[in-house]
Coordinates of C-alpha atoms in Angstrom, one line a residue:
M1 CA 4.5 -17.1 -12.8
D2 CA 3.4 -16.0 -16.0
R3 CA 6.5 -15.1 -17.7
E4 CA 4.7 -14.0 -21.1
Y5 CA 2.5 -11.6 -18.8
L6 CA 5.6 -10.1 -17.0
I7 CA 7.4 -9.6 -20.7
R8 CA 4.1 -7.2 -21.8
L9 CA 4.2 -5.6 -18.6
I10 CA 8.0 -4.6 -19.2
F11 CA 7.2 -3.5 -22.4
E12 CA 3.9 -1.5 -21.4
Y13 CA 6.2 0.3 -18.7
N14 CA 9.0 1.1 -21.2
P15 CA 7.4 2.8 -24.4
H16 CA 10.8 3.8 -25.1
L17 CA 12.1 0.2 -25.9
R18 CA 9.3 0.4 -28.3
G19 CA 10.9 3.5 -30.0
E20 CA 7.8 5.4 -28.5
K21 CA 8.2 8.8 -26.9
V22 CA 7.5 9.2 -23.3
E23 CA 5.8 12.5 -21.7
V24 CA 6.6 13.3 -18.8
P25 CA 5.5 16.7 -16.5
E26 CA 8.2 19.4 -17.0
F27 CA 7.7 20.6 -13.5
R28 CA 10.7 19.2 -11.3
R29 CA 10.4 18.8 -7.6
E30 CA 13.2 20.1 -5.4
L31 CA 14.9 16.8 -4.5
Y32 CA 15.1 16.0 -8.2
S33 CA 18.7 18.0 -8.4
E34 CA 20.1 16.2 -5.3
I35 CA 19.2 12.6 -6.3
E36 CA 21.1 13.7 -9.6
K37 CA 24.1 14.2 -8.2
W38 CA 24.2 10.4 -6.9
L39 CA 23.3 8.9 -10.3
P40 CA 26.9 8.6 -11.3
K41 CA 28.0 6.9 -8.0
K42 CA 27.3 3.0 -7.6
Q43 CA 24.9 3.1 -4.7
I44 CA 21.6 2.1 -4.8
I45 CA 19.2 5.2 -4.8
A46 CA 16.0 4.6 -2.7
I47 CA 13.3 7.3 -3.2
V48 CA 10.6 7.1 -0.1
G49 CA 7.5 9.0 0.8
L50 CA 3.8 9.2 1.3
R51 CA 1.6 7.8 -1.3
R52 CA 0.8 10.1 -4.4
T53 CA 3.4 12.7 -3.7
G54 CA 4.9 12.2 -6.8
K55 CA 7.8 9.1 -6.5
T56 CA 6.9 7.3 -9.6
T57 CA 6.9 10.8 -11.8
L58 CA 10.1 11.4 -10.2
M59 CA 11.8 8.2 -11.6
Q60 CA 10.4 8.9 -14.9
Q61 CA 11.9 12.3 -15.2
I62 CA 15.2 10.8 -14.2
M63 CA 14.8 8.0 -16.6
E64 CA 13.9 11.0 -19.3
E65 CA 17.5 12.3 -18.8
L66 CA 19.2 8.9 -18.8
G67 CA 17.1 7.6 -22.5
K68 CA 17.5 4.4 -23.3
E69 CA 20.1 3.4 -20.5
A70 CA 17.2 3.2 -18.1
V71 CA 14.6 0.6 -17.9
F72 CA 11.4 0.6 -15.5
F73 CA 9.4 -1.8 -13.5
S74 CA 6.7 -1.5 -11.0
F75 CA 5.6 -4.2 -8.4
D76 CA 2.4 -2.3 -7.6
E77 CA 0.2 -5.1 -8.9
E78 CA -0.2 -8.0 -6.3
E79 CA 0.6 -10.7 -8.8
T80 CA 4.5 -9.1 -9.3
Q81 CA 5.3 -8.9 -5.5
K82 CA 7.1 -12.3 -5.5
K83 CA 11.1 -12.5 -5.4
E84 CA 10.8 -15.1 -8.4
V85 CA 9.2 -12.3 -10.3
L86 CA 11.8 -9.7 -9.4
I87 CA 14.6 -11.9 -10.2
F88 CA 13.1 -12.8 -13.7
V89 CA 12.6 -8.9 -14.4
I90 CA 15.7 -8.0 -13.7
D91 CA 17.4 -11.0 -15.6
F92 CA 15.3 -10.5 -18.6
L93 CA 16.1 -6.9 -18.7
I94 CA 19.9 -7.6 -18.2
N95 CA 20.0 -10.2 -21.0
N96 CA 17.9 -8.4 -23.5
F97 CA 18.8 -4.6 -22.9
R98 CA 21.7 -4.2 -21.2
P99 CA 20.5 -0.9 -19.3
E100 CA 22.5 1.0 -17.0
Y101 CA 20.0 1.8 -14.9
I102 CA 17.3 -0.3 -13.3
F103 CA 14.4 1.7 -11.9
L104 CA 12.1 -0.6 -9.5
D105 CA 8.9 1.0 -8.4
E106 CA 7.2 0.0 -4.9
I107 CA 9.9 -2.7 -4.3
H108 CA 9.0 -2.6 -0.7
Y109 CA 6.0 -5.2 -1.3
V110 CA 8.6 -8.1 -2.6
D111 CA 9.9 -10.3 0.2
D112 CA 13.7 -10.4 0.4
W113 CA 14.2 -7.7 -2.4
E114 CA 17.6 -6.3 -0.6
G115 CA 18.9 -9.7 -0.7
V116 CA 18.4 -10.2 -4.5
L117 CA 19.7 -6.5 -5.3
K118 CA 22.7 -7.1 -3.1
R119 CA 23.6 -10.2 -5.2
Y120 CA 23.4 -8.2 -8.3
Y121 CA 25.1 -5.1 -7.0
D122 CA 27.8 -7.2 -6.0
T123 CA 28.2 -9.2 -9.3
R124 CA 27.0 -6.8 -12.0
N125 CA 27.6 -3.2 -13.3
I126 CA 24.1 -2.0 -12.8
K127 CA 22.7 1.2 -11.0
F128 CA 19.4 0.6 -9.1
V129 CA 17.0 3.1 -8.6
I130 CA 13.9 2.2 -6.5
S131 CA 11.0 3.3 -4.5
G132 CA 8.9 2.3 -1.6
S133 CA 6.0 4.1 0.5
E134 CA 7.1 2.1 3.6
S135 CA 10.0 3.6 5.6
L136 CA 10.5 0.9 7.8
E137 CA 11.1 -1.8 5.0
L138 CA 13.4 0.4 3.4
S139 CA 15.3 1.3 6.8
K140 CA 15.9 -2.8 7.7
A141 CA 17.0 -3.2 4.1
K142 CA 19.6 -0.1 4.6
A143 CA 20.7 -2.2 7.4
S144 CA 21.2 -5.3 5.3
L145 CA 22.8 -3.6 2.5
G146 CA 25.2 -1.5 4.5
G147 CA 26.9 1.6 2.4
R148 CA 25.5 0.1 -0.9
I149 CA 22.4 1.9 -0.6
V150 CA 21.3 6.1 0.0
T151 CA 17.9 7.2 0.6
F152 CA 15.8 10.2 -0.2
K153 CA 12.5 11.1 1.3
L154 CA 10.3 13.1 -1.2
E155 CA 7.6 15.1 1.1
P156 CA 4.4 16.0 0.3
L157 CA 4.5 19.4 -2.0
S158 CA 6.2 22.5 -0.2
F159 CA 4.4 25.5 -0.3
R160 CA 6.5 27.0 -2.9
E161 CA 6.7 23.9 -5.3
Y162 CA 2.9 24.0 -4.7
L163 CA 2.9 27.5 -6.3
E164 CA 5.6 26.8 -8.9
L165 CA 3.2 23.9 -9.9
K166 CA 0.6 26.2 -10.4
G167 CA 2.5 28.3 -12.9
K168 CA 3.8 31.3 -10.2
K169 CA 7.3 31.9 -10.7
L170 CA 8.7 33.0 -7.7
E171 CA 11.4 35.8 -8.5
V172 CA 13.1 35.8 -4.9
R173 CA 14.6 32.7 -3.5
V174 CA 15.9 32.2 -0.1
D175 CA 18.0 29.0 0.7
R176 CA 18.5 29.6 4.3
L177 CA 16.6 31.2 7.2
E178 CA 17.9 34.7 7.1
I179 CA 15.0 36.3 10.1
E180 CA 17.2 39.4 10.0
K181 CA 16.3 40.3 6.4
I182 CA 12.8 39.2 6.4
E183 CA 11.5 42.9 6.3
E184 CA 13.5 43.2 3.0
I185 CA 12.1 40.2 1.9
Y186 CA 8.5 40.8 2.7
M187 CA 8.4 44.1 0.5
K188 CA 9.4 41.9 -2.3
F189 CA 6.2 40.0 -2.2
I190 CA 3.9 42.6 -0.3
T191 CA 2.2 43.9 -3.8
E192 CA 0.8 40.1 -3.8
R193 CA 0.3 39.5 -0.3
E194 CA -3.3 38.7 -0.8
F195 CA -2.8 36.3 -3.7
F196 CA -0.2 34.3 -1.1
E197 CA -2.8 34.6 1.8
H198 CA -5.5 33.2 -0.4
E199 CA -2.9 30.2 -2.0
F200 CA -1.9 29.3 1.4
L201 CA -5.4 28.4 2.6
E202 CA -5.8 26.5 -0.5
Y203 CA -2.4 24.7 -0.2
L204 CA -3.8 23.8 3.6
Y205 CA -6.8 22.3 1.8
K206 CA -5.5 20.4 -0.9
G207 CA -1.5 21.2 -1.5
A208 CA 0.1 18.1 -0.6
F209 CA -0.7 16.2 -3.9
P210 CA 0.5 17.3 -7.2
E211 CA -2.4 15.9 -9.1
L212 CA -4.5 17.9 -6.8
V213 CA -3.0 21.4 -7.2
N214 CA -5.1 22.6 -9.8
E215 CA -8.6 20.7 -8.8
D216 CA -11.2 23.1 -7.2
D217 CA -14.0 20.4 -6.5
E218 CA -14.1 19.6 -2.8
S219 CA -15.9 16.2 -3.3
V220 CA -13.1 15.0 -6.0
I221 CA -10.5 16.4 -3.4
G222 CA -11.7 14.5 -0.6
K223 CA -12.5 11.2 -2.2
Y224 CA -8.9 11.0 -3.8
I225 CA -7.1 11.7 -0.8
R226 CA -9.5 9.2 1.4
E227 CA -9.6 6.6 -1.6
L228 CA -6.4 6.7 -3.1
V229 CA -4.1 7.8 -0.2
V230 CA -5.6 6.9 3.2
K231 CA -7.5 3.6 2.7
K232 CA -4.9 2.6 0.2
I233 CA -2.1 2.9 3.2
I234 CA -4.6 1.5 5.7
Y235 CA -6.3 -1.3 4.1
R236 CA -3.6 -2.3 1.6
D237 CA 0.0 -1.2 1.9
I238 CA 0.1 -1.2 5.9
P239 CA -1.4 -5.2 6.2
T240 CA 0.9 -6.4 3.4
I241 CA 4.2 -5.3 5.3
F242 CA 3.0 -5.8 8.8
E243 CA 0.5 -8.4 10.8
I244 CA -2.5 -6.3 11.2
R245 CA -5.2 -8.1 13.3
R246 CA -7.5 -5.2 13.8
K247 CA -7.8 -2.7 10.8
D248 CA -10.6 -1.1 12.1
I249 CA -8.8 0.0 15.3
L250 CA -5.4 1.1 12.7
F251 CA -7.9 3.5 11.0
E252 CA -9.7 4.9 14.2
I253 CA -6.3 5.9 15.5
F254 CA -5.5 7.4 12.2
R255 CA -8.7 9.2 12.7
Y256 CA -8.0 10.1 16.0
A257 CA -4.7 11.5 15.0
C258 CA -6.8 13.8 12.5
S259 CA -8.9 15.2 15.3
N260 CA -5.9 15.8 17.6
S261 CA -3.1 16.9 15.3
S262 CA -0.8 18.8 17.4
N263 CA -1.9 17.8 20.7
L264 CA 0.0 15.5 23.2
F265 CA -0.8 12.0 23.7
E266 CA -0.1 9.2 26.0
I267 CA -0.2 5.4 24.8
K268 CA -1.9 4.3 27.9
N269 CA -4.9 6.7 27.2
L270 CA -5.1 5.4 23.7
C271 CA -5.3 2.0 25.0
N272 CA -8.5 2.7 27.3
V273 CA -9.8 4.8 24.5
F274 CA -9.7 1.9 21.7
K275 CA -9.8 -1.1 24.0
A276 CA -6.4 -2.6 22.9
D277 CA -3.4 -3.7 24.6
Y278 CA -0.3 -1.2 25.0
E279 CA 1.8 -3.2 22.3
T280 CA -0.8 -3.0 19.7
I281 CA -1.5 0.7 20.0
S282 CA 2.5 1.3 19.9
N283 CA 2.6 -0.9 17.3
Y284 CA 0.0 0.6 15.1
L285 CA 1.2 4.2 15.6
F286 CA 4.7 3.0 14.8
Y287 CA 3.3 1.7 11.5
L288 CA 1.0 5.0 10.4
Q289 CA 4.7 6.6 11.0
S290 CA 6.6 4.6 8.7
A291 CA 3.7 4.9 5.9
F292 CA 4.4 8.8 6.4
L293 CA 0.5 9.3 7.8
I294 CA 1.9 10.8 10.9
K295 CA 4.5 12.6 12.9
V296 CA 5.3 11.9 16.3
T297 CA 7.7 14.8 17.9
E298 CA 9.5 14.6 21.4
S299 CA 9.6 17.0 23.8
Y300 CA 13.2 18.6 23.4
S301 CA 15.9 18.0 26.4
R302 CA 19.5 17.6 26.1
S303 CA 19.0 14.4 28.1
L304 CA 17.8 11.5 25.7
A305 CA 16.5 9.7 28.6
K306 CA 14.0 12.7 29.4
R307 CA 13.2 12.6 25.7
I308 CA 12.0 9.4 25.7
R309 CA 9.9 9.4 29.3
R310 CA 8.2 12.7 28.2
N311 CA 4.8 12.7 26.5
K312 CA 5.0 13.1 22.5
K313 CA 2.9 15.2 20.3
I314 CA 1.1 13.6 17.4
H315 CA 0.4 15.6 14.4
I316 CA -0.8 14.8 10.6
T317 CA 1.6 14.8 7.8
H318 CA -0.3 17.3 6.1
P319 CA -3.5 19.3 6.8
S320 CA -5.0 18.2 3.8
I321 CA -5.6 14.5 4.7
A322 CA -7.2 15.5 8.1
F323 CA -9.8 17.5 6.4
A324 CA -10.6 14.8 3.9
V325 CA -10.8 12.4 6.4
L326 CA -12.8 14.5 8.8
N327 CA -15.1 15.7 5.7
Y328 CA -14.0 19.5 6.3
D329 CA -14.9 21.5 3.5
R330 CA -13.3 25.1 2.9
D331 CA -16.0 27.1 4.7
M332 CA -15.1 25.0 8.3
L333 CA -11.7 26.3 8.1
I334 CA -12.1 28.8 10.6
E335 CA -9.0 30.3 12.2
K336 CA -9.2 28.3 15.6
I337 CA -9.1 25.0 13.6
L338 CA -6.5 26.3 11.0
G339 CA -4.0 26.8 13.8
Q340 CA -4.1 23.3 15.1
Y341 CA -3.2 22.0 11.6
V342 CA -0.9 25.0 10.8
E343 CA 1.6 23.7 13.5
S344 CA 1.4 20.3 11.7
I345 CA 3.2 21.7 8.8
F346 CA 5.6 23.3 10.7
A347 CA 6.4 20.2 13.3
R348 CA 10.0 18.6 13.1
E349 CA 11.2 16.5 15.6
F350 CA 11.1 18.2 18.7
F351 CA 8.8 20.7 20.6
W352 CA 9.3 21.9 24.2
R353 CA 7.4 21.9 27.4
D354 CA 8.3 21.9 31.1
K355 CA 6.6 20.8 34.2
Q356 CA 5.1 24.1 34.5
K357 CA 3.3 23.5 31.1
N358 CA 5.1 26.5 29.2
E359 CA 5.6 25.3 25.6
V360 CA 6.8 25.9 22.4
D361 CA 5.5 24.5 19.3
V362 CA 8.8 23.4 17.1
I363 CA 12.7 23.3 18.2
L364 CA 15.0 23.1 15.2
E365 CA 18.2 22.0 16.1
N366 CA 20.7 22.8 13.9
K367 CA 24.3 24.7 14.7
T368 CA 22.0 26.5 17.4
L369 CA 18.5 25.9 18.7
V370 CA 16.0 27.8 16.7
P371 CA 12.4 28.0 19.0
I372 CA 9.3 28.4 16.8
E373 CA 5.9 29.1 18.0
V374 CA 2.7 28.8 15.8
K375 CA 0.0 31.7 16.6
Y376 CA -2.0 31.7 13.6
R377 CA -4.7 34.2 14.9
E378 CA -5.2 38.0 14.4
Q379 CA -4.0 39.1 18.1
I380 CA -1.0 38.0 19.8
G381 CA -0.5 39.3 23.1
S382 CA 2.4 39.1 25.4
S383 CA 1.0 36.1 27.1
D384 CA 1.3 34.1 24.1
L385 CA 5.1 34.1 24.5
K386 CA 5.4 33.1 28.1
G387 CA 6.8 29.6 26.8
L388 CA 9.1 30.8 24.1
L389 CA 10.8 33.3 26.3
K390 CA 11.2 30.5 29.1
F391 CA 12.8 28.6 26.4
M392 CA 15.2 31.0 25.4
K393 CA 16.2 32.0 28.8
E394 CA 16.4 28.4 29.9
Y395 CA 18.9 27.5 27.2
N396 CA 20.5 31.5 26.2
I397 CA 18.7 31.7 22.6
E398 CA 18.9 35.2 21.4
K399 CA 16.2 34.8 18.5
G400 CA 13.2 33.6 18.4
I401 CA 10.1 33.2 15.9
V402 CA 6.5 33.4 16.2
V403 CA 4.8 32.1 13.1
T404 CA 1.5 34.4 12.5
K405 CA -1.9 34.7 10.4
N406 CA -0.5 38.3 8.8
L407 CA 1.4 39.8 11.4
L408 CA 5.0 41.0 10.4
E409 CA 7.2 42.6 12.9
K410 CA 10.4 42.5 15.0
R411 CA 10.1 42.9 19.1
S412 CA 13.1 43.1 21.4
I413 CA 11.9 41.5 24.7
D414 CA 14.4 41.3 28.0
K415 CA 17.2 41.5 25.4
R416 CA 15.7 38.9 23.0
K417 CA 14.8 39.3 19.4
I418 CA 11.6 37.9 18.8
F419 CA 10.5 37.9 14.9
F420 CA 6.7 37.6 13.6
I421 CA 6.4 36.0 10.3
P422 CA 3.1 35.5 8.5
A423 CA 3.1 31.9 7.8
W424 CA 2.8 32.0 4.2
L425 CA 6.0 33.8 4.0
F426 CA 8.0 31.8 6.5
L427 CA 7.1 28.5 4.3
L428 CA 8.3 30.5 1.2
I429 CA 11.8 31.5 2.5
H430 CA 12.5 28.4 5.2
E431 CA 11.3 25.4 3.1

């Protein structure tokens, strides 16, 4: 361990300790205010999420508010990813600067970091704010740390955040889904409908990542996502945390997810496709989920056993990732392709599918069930609503939603209300 090098790093990461002003972006993610509430409390704050979505920036913005009471260190460099380095850094910061807050970025790379923080938490009056790109490591730590840690997930940019980062001020803000008022809300946006429709397509193409919001060059966008997000995760992050024998299979499974986003899948079938055993495929899918590259959703049932047995759906975390990996340019994003990936944005924990293959794309489970069918197309006929109506009847649901390309209307069918809402508008009012 090179102590002089570590001390230099500490001062590089903390120019405010040398009296220099730190410039941080003014734009605040919506998660900022949620985290802010927990700063006065003793619990360790953990921020997790996909690479390049702004975790480090979020930490720096919080530090700016705290001033000299906060210090920062990152474990992104391989030579710093050791337990003794973590201990040295914390001790050096405490002994020399007596901070109230210590921010530790990419801490999941350090072995037994949770044991180290637990010791300081129990013996010193220090508040830790940490970040990581691997949910599994932080989940295991949460079990170890008990009630000493609270976790916040920083999602890819929402459509609303994307627009605000581009400088678009949204005068209308709806903090919960008020579909009964959807026509009234729509009228407030209608004069700029073409703008929102265009920006929604741009959001699908590049909008997950703050640094790409104002980038128009397709080659730059694609290379950024492939090199700085996907390859870093698959060839560095995941192998660092987990034992990976076949990185080639890991990447091919991810390519499969990109091509088949929003489709049903069976692990047994993937075993045949990739010539690998069940445990390997199952583990690799789990690793991709842990790194926030994919989402896996279950078929909704009130029976937990049925949820586990039924086939699941695989979704890419954001369409822009799939477009970069598959080398899609903007001209290739026709309606048929977009429909598949628009669904991935809305995907949550559940979809629904019965034995007759009737299906609903998304089931939101709050106080009541909200079924959402994604039909990103010009024409939507009665046959497109078959699965939605079947689910609503089976679970006695009065209201359902169809996410559309540009159709806005309300239909009453069999005494049930179906709200047709353009995708861009739904994201503005619901995220």
